[in-house]
PDB file of C-alpha atoms in Angstrom:
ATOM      1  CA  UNK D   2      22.901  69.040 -93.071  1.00 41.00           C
ATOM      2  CA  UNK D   3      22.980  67.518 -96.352  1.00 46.00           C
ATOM      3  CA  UNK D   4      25.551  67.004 -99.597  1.00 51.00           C
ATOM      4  CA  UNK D   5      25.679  65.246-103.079  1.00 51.00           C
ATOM      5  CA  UNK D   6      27.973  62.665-104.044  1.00 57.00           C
ATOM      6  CA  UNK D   7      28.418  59.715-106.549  1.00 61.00           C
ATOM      7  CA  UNK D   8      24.875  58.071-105.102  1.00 65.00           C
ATOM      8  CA  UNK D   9      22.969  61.332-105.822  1.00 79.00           C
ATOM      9  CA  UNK D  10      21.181  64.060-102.755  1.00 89.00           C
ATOM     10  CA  UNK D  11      21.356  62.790 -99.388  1.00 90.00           C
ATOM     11  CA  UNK D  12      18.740  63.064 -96.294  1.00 91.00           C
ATOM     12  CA  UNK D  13      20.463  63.699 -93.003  1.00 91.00           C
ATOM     13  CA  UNK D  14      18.715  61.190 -90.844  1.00 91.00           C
ATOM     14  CA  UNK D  15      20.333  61.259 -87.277  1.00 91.00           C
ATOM     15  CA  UNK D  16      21.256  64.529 -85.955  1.00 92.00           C
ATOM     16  CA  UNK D  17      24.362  64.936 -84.543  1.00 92.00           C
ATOM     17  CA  UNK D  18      22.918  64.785 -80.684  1.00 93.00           C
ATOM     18  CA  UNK D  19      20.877  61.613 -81.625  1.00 93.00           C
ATOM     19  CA  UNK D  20      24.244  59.933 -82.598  1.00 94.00           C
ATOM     20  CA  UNK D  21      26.342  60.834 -79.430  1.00 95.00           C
ATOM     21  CA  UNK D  22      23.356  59.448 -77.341  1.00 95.00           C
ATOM     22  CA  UNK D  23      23.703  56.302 -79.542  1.00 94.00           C
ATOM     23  CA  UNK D  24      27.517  55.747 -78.689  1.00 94.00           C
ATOM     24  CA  UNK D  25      26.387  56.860 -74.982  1.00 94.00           C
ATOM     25  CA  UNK D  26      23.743  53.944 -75.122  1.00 92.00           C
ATOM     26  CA  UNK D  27      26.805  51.702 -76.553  1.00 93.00           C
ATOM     27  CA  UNK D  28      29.770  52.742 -74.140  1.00 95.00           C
ATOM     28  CA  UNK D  29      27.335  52.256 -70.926  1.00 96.00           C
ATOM     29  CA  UNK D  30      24.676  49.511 -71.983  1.00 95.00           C
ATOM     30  CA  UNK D  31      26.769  47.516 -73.812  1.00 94.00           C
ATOM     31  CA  UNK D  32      29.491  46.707 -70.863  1.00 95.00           C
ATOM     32  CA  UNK D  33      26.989  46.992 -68.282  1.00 96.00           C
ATOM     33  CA  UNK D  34      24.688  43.925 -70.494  1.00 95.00           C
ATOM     34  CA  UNK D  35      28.040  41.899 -71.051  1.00 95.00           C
ATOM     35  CA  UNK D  36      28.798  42.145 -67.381  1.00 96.00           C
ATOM     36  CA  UNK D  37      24.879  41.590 -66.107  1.00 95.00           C
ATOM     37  CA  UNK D  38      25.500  38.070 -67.727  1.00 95.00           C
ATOM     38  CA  UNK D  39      28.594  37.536 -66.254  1.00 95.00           C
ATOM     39  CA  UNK D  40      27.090  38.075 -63.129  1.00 94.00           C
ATOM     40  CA  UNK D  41      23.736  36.461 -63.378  1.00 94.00           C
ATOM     41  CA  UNK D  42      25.703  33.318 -63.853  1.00 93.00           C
ATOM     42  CA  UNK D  43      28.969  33.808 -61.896  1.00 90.00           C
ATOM     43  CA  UNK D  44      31.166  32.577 -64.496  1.00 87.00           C
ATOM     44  CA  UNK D  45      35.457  32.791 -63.503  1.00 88.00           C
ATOM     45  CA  UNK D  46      36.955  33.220 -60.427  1.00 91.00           C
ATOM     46  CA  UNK D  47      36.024  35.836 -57.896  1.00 91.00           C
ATOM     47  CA  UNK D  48      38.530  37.991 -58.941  1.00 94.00           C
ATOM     48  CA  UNK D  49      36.801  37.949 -62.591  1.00 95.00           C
ATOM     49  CA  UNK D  50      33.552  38.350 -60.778  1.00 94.00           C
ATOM     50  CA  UNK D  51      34.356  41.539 -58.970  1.00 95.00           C
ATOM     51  CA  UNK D  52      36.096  43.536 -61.584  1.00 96.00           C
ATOM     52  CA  UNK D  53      32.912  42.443 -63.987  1.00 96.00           C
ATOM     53  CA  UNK D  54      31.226  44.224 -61.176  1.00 96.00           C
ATOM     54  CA  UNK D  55      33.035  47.448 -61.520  1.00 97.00           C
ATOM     55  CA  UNK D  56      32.699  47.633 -64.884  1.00 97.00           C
ATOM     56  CA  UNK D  57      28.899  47.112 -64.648  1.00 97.00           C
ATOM     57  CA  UNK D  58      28.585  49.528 -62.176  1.00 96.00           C
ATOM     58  CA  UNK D  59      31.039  52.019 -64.571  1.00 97.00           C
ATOM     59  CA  UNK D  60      28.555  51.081 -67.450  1.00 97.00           C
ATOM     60  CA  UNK D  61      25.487  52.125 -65.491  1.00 97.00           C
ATOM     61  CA  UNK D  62      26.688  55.446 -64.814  1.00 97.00           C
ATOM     62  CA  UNK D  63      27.781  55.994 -68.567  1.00 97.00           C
ATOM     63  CA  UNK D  64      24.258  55.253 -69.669  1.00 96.00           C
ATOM     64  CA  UNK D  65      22.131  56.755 -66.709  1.00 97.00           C
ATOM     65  CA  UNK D  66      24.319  60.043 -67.609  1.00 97.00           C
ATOM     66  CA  UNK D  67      24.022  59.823 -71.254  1.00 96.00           C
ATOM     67  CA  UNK D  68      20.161  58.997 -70.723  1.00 96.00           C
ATOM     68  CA  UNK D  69      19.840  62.010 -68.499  1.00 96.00           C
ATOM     69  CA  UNK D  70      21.874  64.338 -70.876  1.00 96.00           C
ATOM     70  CA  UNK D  71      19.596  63.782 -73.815  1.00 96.00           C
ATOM     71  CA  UNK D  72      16.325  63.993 -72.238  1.00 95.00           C
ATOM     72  CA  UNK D  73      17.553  67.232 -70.592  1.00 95.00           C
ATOM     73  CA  UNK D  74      19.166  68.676 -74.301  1.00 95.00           C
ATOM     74  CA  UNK D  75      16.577  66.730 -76.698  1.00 94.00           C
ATOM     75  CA  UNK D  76      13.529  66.695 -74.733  1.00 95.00           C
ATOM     76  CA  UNK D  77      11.908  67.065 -78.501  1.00 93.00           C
ATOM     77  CA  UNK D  78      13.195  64.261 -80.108  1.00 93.00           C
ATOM     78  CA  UNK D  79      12.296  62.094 -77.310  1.00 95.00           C
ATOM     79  CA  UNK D  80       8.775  63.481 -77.732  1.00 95.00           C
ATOM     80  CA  UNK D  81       8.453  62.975 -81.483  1.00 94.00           C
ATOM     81  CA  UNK D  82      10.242  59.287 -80.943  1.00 95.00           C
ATOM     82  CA  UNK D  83       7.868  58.274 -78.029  1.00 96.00           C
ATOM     83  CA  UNK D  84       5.136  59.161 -80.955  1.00 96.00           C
ATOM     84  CA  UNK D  85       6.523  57.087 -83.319  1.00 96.00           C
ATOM     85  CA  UNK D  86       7.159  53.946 -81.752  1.00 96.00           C
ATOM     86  CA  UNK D  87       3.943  54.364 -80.211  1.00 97.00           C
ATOM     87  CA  UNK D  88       1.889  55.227 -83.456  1.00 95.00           C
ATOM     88  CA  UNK D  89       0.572  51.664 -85.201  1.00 96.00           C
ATOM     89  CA  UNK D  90      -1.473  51.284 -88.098  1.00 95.00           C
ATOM     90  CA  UNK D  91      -2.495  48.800 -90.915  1.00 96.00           C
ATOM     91  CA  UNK D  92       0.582  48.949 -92.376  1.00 96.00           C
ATOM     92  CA  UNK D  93       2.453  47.784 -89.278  1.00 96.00           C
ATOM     93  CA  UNK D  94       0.427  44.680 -88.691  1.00 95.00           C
ATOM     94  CA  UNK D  95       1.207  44.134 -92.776  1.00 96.00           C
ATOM     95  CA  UNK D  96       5.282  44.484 -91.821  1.00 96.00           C
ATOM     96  CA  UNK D  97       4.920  42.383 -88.913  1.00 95.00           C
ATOM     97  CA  UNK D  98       3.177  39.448 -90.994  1.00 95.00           C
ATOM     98  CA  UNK D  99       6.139  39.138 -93.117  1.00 94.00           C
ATOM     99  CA  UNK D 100       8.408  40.000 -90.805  1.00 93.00           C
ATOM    100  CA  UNK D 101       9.544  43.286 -92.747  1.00 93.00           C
ATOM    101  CA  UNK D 102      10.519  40.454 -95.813  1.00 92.00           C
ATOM    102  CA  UNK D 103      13.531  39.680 -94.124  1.00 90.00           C
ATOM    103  CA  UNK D 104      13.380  35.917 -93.430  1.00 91.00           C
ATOM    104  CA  UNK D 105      12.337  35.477 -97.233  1.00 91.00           C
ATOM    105  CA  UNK D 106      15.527  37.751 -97.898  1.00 88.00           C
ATOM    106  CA  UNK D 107      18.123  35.717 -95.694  1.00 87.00           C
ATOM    107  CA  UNK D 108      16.716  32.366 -96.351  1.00 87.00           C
ATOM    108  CA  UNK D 109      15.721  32.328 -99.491  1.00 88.00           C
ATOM    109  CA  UNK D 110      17.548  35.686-101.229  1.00 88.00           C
ATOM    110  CA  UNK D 111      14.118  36.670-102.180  1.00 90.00           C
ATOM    111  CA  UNK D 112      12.515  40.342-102.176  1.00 89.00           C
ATOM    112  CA  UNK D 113       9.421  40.778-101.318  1.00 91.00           C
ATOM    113  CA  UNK D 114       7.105  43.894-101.728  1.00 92.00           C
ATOM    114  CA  UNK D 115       7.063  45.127 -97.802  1.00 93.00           C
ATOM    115  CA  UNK D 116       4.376  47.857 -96.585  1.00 95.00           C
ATOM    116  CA  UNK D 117       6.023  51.400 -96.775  1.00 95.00           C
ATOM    117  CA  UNK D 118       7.625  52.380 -93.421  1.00 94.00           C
ATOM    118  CA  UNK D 119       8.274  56.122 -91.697  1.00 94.00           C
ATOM    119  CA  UNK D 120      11.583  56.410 -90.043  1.00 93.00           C
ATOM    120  CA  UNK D 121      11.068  53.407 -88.256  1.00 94.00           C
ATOM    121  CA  UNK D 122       9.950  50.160 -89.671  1.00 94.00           C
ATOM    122  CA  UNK D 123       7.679  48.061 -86.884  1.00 95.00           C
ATOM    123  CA  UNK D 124      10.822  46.023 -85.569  1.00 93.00           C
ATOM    124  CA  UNK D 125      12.508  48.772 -84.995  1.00 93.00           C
ATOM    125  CA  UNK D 126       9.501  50.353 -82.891  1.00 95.00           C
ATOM    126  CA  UNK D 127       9.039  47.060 -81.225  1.00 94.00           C
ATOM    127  CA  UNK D 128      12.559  47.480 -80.106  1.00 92.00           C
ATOM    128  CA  UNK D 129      11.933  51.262 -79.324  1.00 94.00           C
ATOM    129  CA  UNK D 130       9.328  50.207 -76.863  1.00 96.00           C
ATOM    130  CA  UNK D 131      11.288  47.371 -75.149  1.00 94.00           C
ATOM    131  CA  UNK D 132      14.220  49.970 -74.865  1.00 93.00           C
ATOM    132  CA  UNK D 133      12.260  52.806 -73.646  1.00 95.00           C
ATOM    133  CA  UNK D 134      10.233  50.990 -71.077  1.00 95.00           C
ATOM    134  CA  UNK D 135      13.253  48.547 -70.159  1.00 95.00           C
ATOM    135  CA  UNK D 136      16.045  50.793 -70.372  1.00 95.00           C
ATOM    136  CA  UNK D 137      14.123  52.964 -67.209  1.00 96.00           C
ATOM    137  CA  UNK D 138      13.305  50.050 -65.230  1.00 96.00           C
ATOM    138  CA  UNK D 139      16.983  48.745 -65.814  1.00 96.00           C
ATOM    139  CA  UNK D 140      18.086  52.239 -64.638  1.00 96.00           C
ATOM    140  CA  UNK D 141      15.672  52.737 -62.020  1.00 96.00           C
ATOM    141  CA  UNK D 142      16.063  49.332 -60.140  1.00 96.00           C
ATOM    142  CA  UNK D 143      20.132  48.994 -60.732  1.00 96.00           C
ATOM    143  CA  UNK D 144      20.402  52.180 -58.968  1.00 95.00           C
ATOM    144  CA  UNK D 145      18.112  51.284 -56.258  1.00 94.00           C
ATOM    145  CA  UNK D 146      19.826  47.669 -55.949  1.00 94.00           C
ATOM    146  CA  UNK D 147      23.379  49.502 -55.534  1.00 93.00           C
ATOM    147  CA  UNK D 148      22.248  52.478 -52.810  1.00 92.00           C
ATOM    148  CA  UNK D 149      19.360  50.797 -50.501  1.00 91.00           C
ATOM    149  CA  UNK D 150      19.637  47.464 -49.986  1.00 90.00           C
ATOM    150  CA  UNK D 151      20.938  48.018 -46.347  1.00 88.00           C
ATOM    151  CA  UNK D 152      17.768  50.470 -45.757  1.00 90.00           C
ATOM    152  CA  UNK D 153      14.565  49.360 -48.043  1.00 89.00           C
ATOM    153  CA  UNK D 154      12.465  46.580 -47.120  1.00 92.00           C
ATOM    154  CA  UNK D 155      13.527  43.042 -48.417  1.00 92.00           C
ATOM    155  CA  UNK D 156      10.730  42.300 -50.265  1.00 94.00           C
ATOM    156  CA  UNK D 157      11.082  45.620 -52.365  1.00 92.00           C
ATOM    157  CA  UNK D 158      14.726  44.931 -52.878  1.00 94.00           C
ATOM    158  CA  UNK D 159      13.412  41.098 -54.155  1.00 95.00           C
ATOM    159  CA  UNK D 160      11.026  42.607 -56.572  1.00 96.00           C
ATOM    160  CA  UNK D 161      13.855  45.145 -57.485  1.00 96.00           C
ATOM    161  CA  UNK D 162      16.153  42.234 -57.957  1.00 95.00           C
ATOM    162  CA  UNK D 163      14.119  40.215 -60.317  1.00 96.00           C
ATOM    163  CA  UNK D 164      12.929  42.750 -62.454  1.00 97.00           C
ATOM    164  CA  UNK D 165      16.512  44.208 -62.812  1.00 97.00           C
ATOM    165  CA  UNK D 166      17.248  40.307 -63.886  1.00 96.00           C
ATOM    166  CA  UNK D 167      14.379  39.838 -66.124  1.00 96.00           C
ATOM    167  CA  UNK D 168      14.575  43.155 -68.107  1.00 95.00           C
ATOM    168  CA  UNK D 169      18.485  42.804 -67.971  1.00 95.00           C
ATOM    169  CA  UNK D 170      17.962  39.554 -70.140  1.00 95.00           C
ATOM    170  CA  UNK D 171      15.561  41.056 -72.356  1.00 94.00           C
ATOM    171  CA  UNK D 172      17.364  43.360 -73.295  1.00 94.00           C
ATOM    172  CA  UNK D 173      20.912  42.020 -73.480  1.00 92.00           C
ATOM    173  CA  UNK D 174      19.621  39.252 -76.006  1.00 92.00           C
ATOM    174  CA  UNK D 175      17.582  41.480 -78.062  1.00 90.00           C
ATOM    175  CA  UNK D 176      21.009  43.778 -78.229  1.00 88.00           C
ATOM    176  CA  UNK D 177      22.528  41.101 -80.308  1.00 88.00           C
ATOM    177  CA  UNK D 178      19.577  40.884 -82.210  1.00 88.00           C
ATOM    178  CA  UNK D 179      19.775  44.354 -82.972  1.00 87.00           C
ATOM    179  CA  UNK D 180      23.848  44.685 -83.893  1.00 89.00           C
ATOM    180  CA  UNK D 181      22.977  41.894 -86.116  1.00 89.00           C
ATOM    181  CA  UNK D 182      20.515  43.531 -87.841  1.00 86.00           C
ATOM    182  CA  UNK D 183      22.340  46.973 -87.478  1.00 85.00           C
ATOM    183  CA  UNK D 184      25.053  45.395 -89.291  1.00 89.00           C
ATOM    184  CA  UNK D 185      22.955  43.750 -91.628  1.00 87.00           C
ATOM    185  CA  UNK D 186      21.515  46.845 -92.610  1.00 87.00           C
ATOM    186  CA  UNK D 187      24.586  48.615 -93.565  1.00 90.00           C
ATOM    187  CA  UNK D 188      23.047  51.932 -94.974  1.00 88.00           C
ATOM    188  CA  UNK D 189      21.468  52.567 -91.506  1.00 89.00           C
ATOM    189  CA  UNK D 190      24.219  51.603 -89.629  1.00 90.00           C
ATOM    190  CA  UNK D 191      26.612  54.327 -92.037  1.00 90.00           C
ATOM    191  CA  UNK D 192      24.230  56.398 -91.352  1.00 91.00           C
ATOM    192  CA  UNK D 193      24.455  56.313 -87.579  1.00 92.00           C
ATOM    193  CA  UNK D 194      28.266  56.066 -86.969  1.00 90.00           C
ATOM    194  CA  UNK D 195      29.374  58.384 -89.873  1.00 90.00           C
ATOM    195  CA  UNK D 196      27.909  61.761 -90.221  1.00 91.00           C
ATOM    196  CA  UNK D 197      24.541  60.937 -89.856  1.00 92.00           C
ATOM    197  CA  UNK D 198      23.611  61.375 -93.594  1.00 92.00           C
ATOM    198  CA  UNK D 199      22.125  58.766 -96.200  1.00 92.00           C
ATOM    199  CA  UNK D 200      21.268  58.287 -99.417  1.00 92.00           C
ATOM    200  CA  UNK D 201      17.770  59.894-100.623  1.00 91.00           C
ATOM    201  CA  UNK D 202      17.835  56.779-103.089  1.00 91.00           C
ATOM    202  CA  UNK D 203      17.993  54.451-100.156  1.00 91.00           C
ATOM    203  CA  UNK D 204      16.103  56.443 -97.688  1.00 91.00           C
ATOM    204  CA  UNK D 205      12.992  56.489-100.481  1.00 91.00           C
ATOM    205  CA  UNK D 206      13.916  52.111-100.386  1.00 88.00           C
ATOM    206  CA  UNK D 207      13.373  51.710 -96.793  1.00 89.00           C
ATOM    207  CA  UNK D 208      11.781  54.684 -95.559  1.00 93.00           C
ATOM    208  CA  UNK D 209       9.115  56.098 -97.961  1.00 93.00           C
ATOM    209  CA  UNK D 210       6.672  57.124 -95.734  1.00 93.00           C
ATOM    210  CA  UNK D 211       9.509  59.640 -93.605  1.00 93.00           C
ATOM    211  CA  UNK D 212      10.574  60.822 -97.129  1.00 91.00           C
ATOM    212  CA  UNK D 213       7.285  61.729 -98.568  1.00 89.00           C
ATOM    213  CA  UNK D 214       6.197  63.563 -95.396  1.00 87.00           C
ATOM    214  CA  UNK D 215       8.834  64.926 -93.263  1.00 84.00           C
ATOM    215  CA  UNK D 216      11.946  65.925 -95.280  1.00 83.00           C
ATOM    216  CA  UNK D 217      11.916  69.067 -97.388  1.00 72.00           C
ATOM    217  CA  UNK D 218      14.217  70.449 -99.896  1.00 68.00           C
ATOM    218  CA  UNK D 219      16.885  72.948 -98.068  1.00 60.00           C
ATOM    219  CA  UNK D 220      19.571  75.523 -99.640  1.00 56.00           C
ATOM    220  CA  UNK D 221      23.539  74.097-100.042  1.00 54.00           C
ATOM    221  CA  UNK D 222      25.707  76.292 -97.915  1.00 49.00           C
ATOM    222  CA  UNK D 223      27.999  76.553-100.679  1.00 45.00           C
ATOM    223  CA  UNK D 224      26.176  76.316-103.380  1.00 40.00           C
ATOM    224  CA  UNK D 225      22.891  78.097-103.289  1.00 40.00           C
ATOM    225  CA  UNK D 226      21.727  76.644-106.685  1.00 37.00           C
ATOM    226  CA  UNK D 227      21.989  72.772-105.554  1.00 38.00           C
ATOM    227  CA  UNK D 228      19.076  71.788-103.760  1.00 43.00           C
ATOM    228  CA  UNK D 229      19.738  68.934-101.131  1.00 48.00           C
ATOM    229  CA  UNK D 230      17.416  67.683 -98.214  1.00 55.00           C
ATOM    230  CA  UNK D 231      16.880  67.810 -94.713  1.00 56.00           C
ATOM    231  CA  UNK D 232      15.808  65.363 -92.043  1.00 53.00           C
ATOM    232  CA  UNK D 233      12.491  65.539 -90.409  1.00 54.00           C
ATOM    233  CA  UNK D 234      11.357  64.527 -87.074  1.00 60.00           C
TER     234      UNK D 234
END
């Protein structure tokens, strides 16, 4: 998919199954996060307690389904993302030393010159990582924690128990951190709650490295003599 309008070309960056698996991960991790909190440190009464329960539970099943869904549909894009987040070089160590140029940005209102990033800058494979590795121990141990506590030994259920708490907090605060930034970075955050498509001009800003290698030129539907772009992998 991709269009003109007043900004110039644009370069369809999240597919349409990438963005229903986002609003899966924020329907089911999202309440289930807000709830693990409310949980971990029994705040109300024990009515409050119980119904933050449910809707834990209700979250877990939203994201274990959505999870499942998009591994079994998008097996390739998991594939090409475990690649990414998982592929460092010089120019990641160079991001991470100046923090991608935002704290000179927010504190200061200075830009900086910021190595040139693929479709993911280094936070946002750091976060990758944590949510790949965390998200299936979260999954893993919830589910274990809900069906065999009566029947598994208690020291696995212990173990199961503190790394559902410890990746639960992880992750929960680095959500906020995340929104923030999501937020902050309003383009990106168009991007993935409207139709998936953003400006070449601002995908060349923040993502050079994607644009120069993995988007090509397609046909417009309509139009055969406009020439648009893609998304890559």
């Amino acid at each position: 998919m991709g269009h003109h309008d007043a900004q110039g070309p644009r370069v369809l960056k999240h597919p349409h199954r990438s963005r229903l698996f986002h609003w899966g991960l924020i329907l089911g991790f999202m309440p289930a996060a807000i709830t693990g909190f409310i949980l971990w440190l029994k705040t109300g009464s024990e009515d409050f307690v119980n119904i933050s329960m449910k809707i834990h539970i209700v979250g877990a099943v939203i994201l274990t389904i959505s999870a499942l869904l998009y591994t079994f549909f998008s097996l390739d894009r998991i594939i090409a993302f475990i690649r990414l987040i998982f592929n460092w070089d010089d120019r990641d160590v160079g991001w991470m030393l100046v923090g991608g140029g935002y704290p000179q940005k927010m504190l200061l209102g200075k830009e900086i010159t910021v190595p040139p990033m693929d479709k993911m800058n280094s936070g946002q494979k750091i976060f990758g990582i944590c949510l790949l590795l965390g998200g299936i121990l979260l999954i893993v141990t919830g589910w274990l924690l809900y069906a065999f506590i009566p029947v598994a030994p208690k020291v696995f259920i212990y173990w199961a128990d503190k790394i559902h708490l410890v990746f639960g907090i992880f992750l929960g605060l680095f959500m906020f951190v995340h929104i923030f930034l999501g937020i902050y970075n309003w383009g990106e955050f168009k991007a993935m709650f409207g139709d998936g498509t953003q400006p070449l001009s601002e995908a060349q800003h923040h993502n050079p490295v994607w644009v120069e290698k993995k988007i090509e030129p397609v046909k417009n539907e309509t139009a055969d003599k406009t020439n648009v772009v893609s998304h890559g992998s």
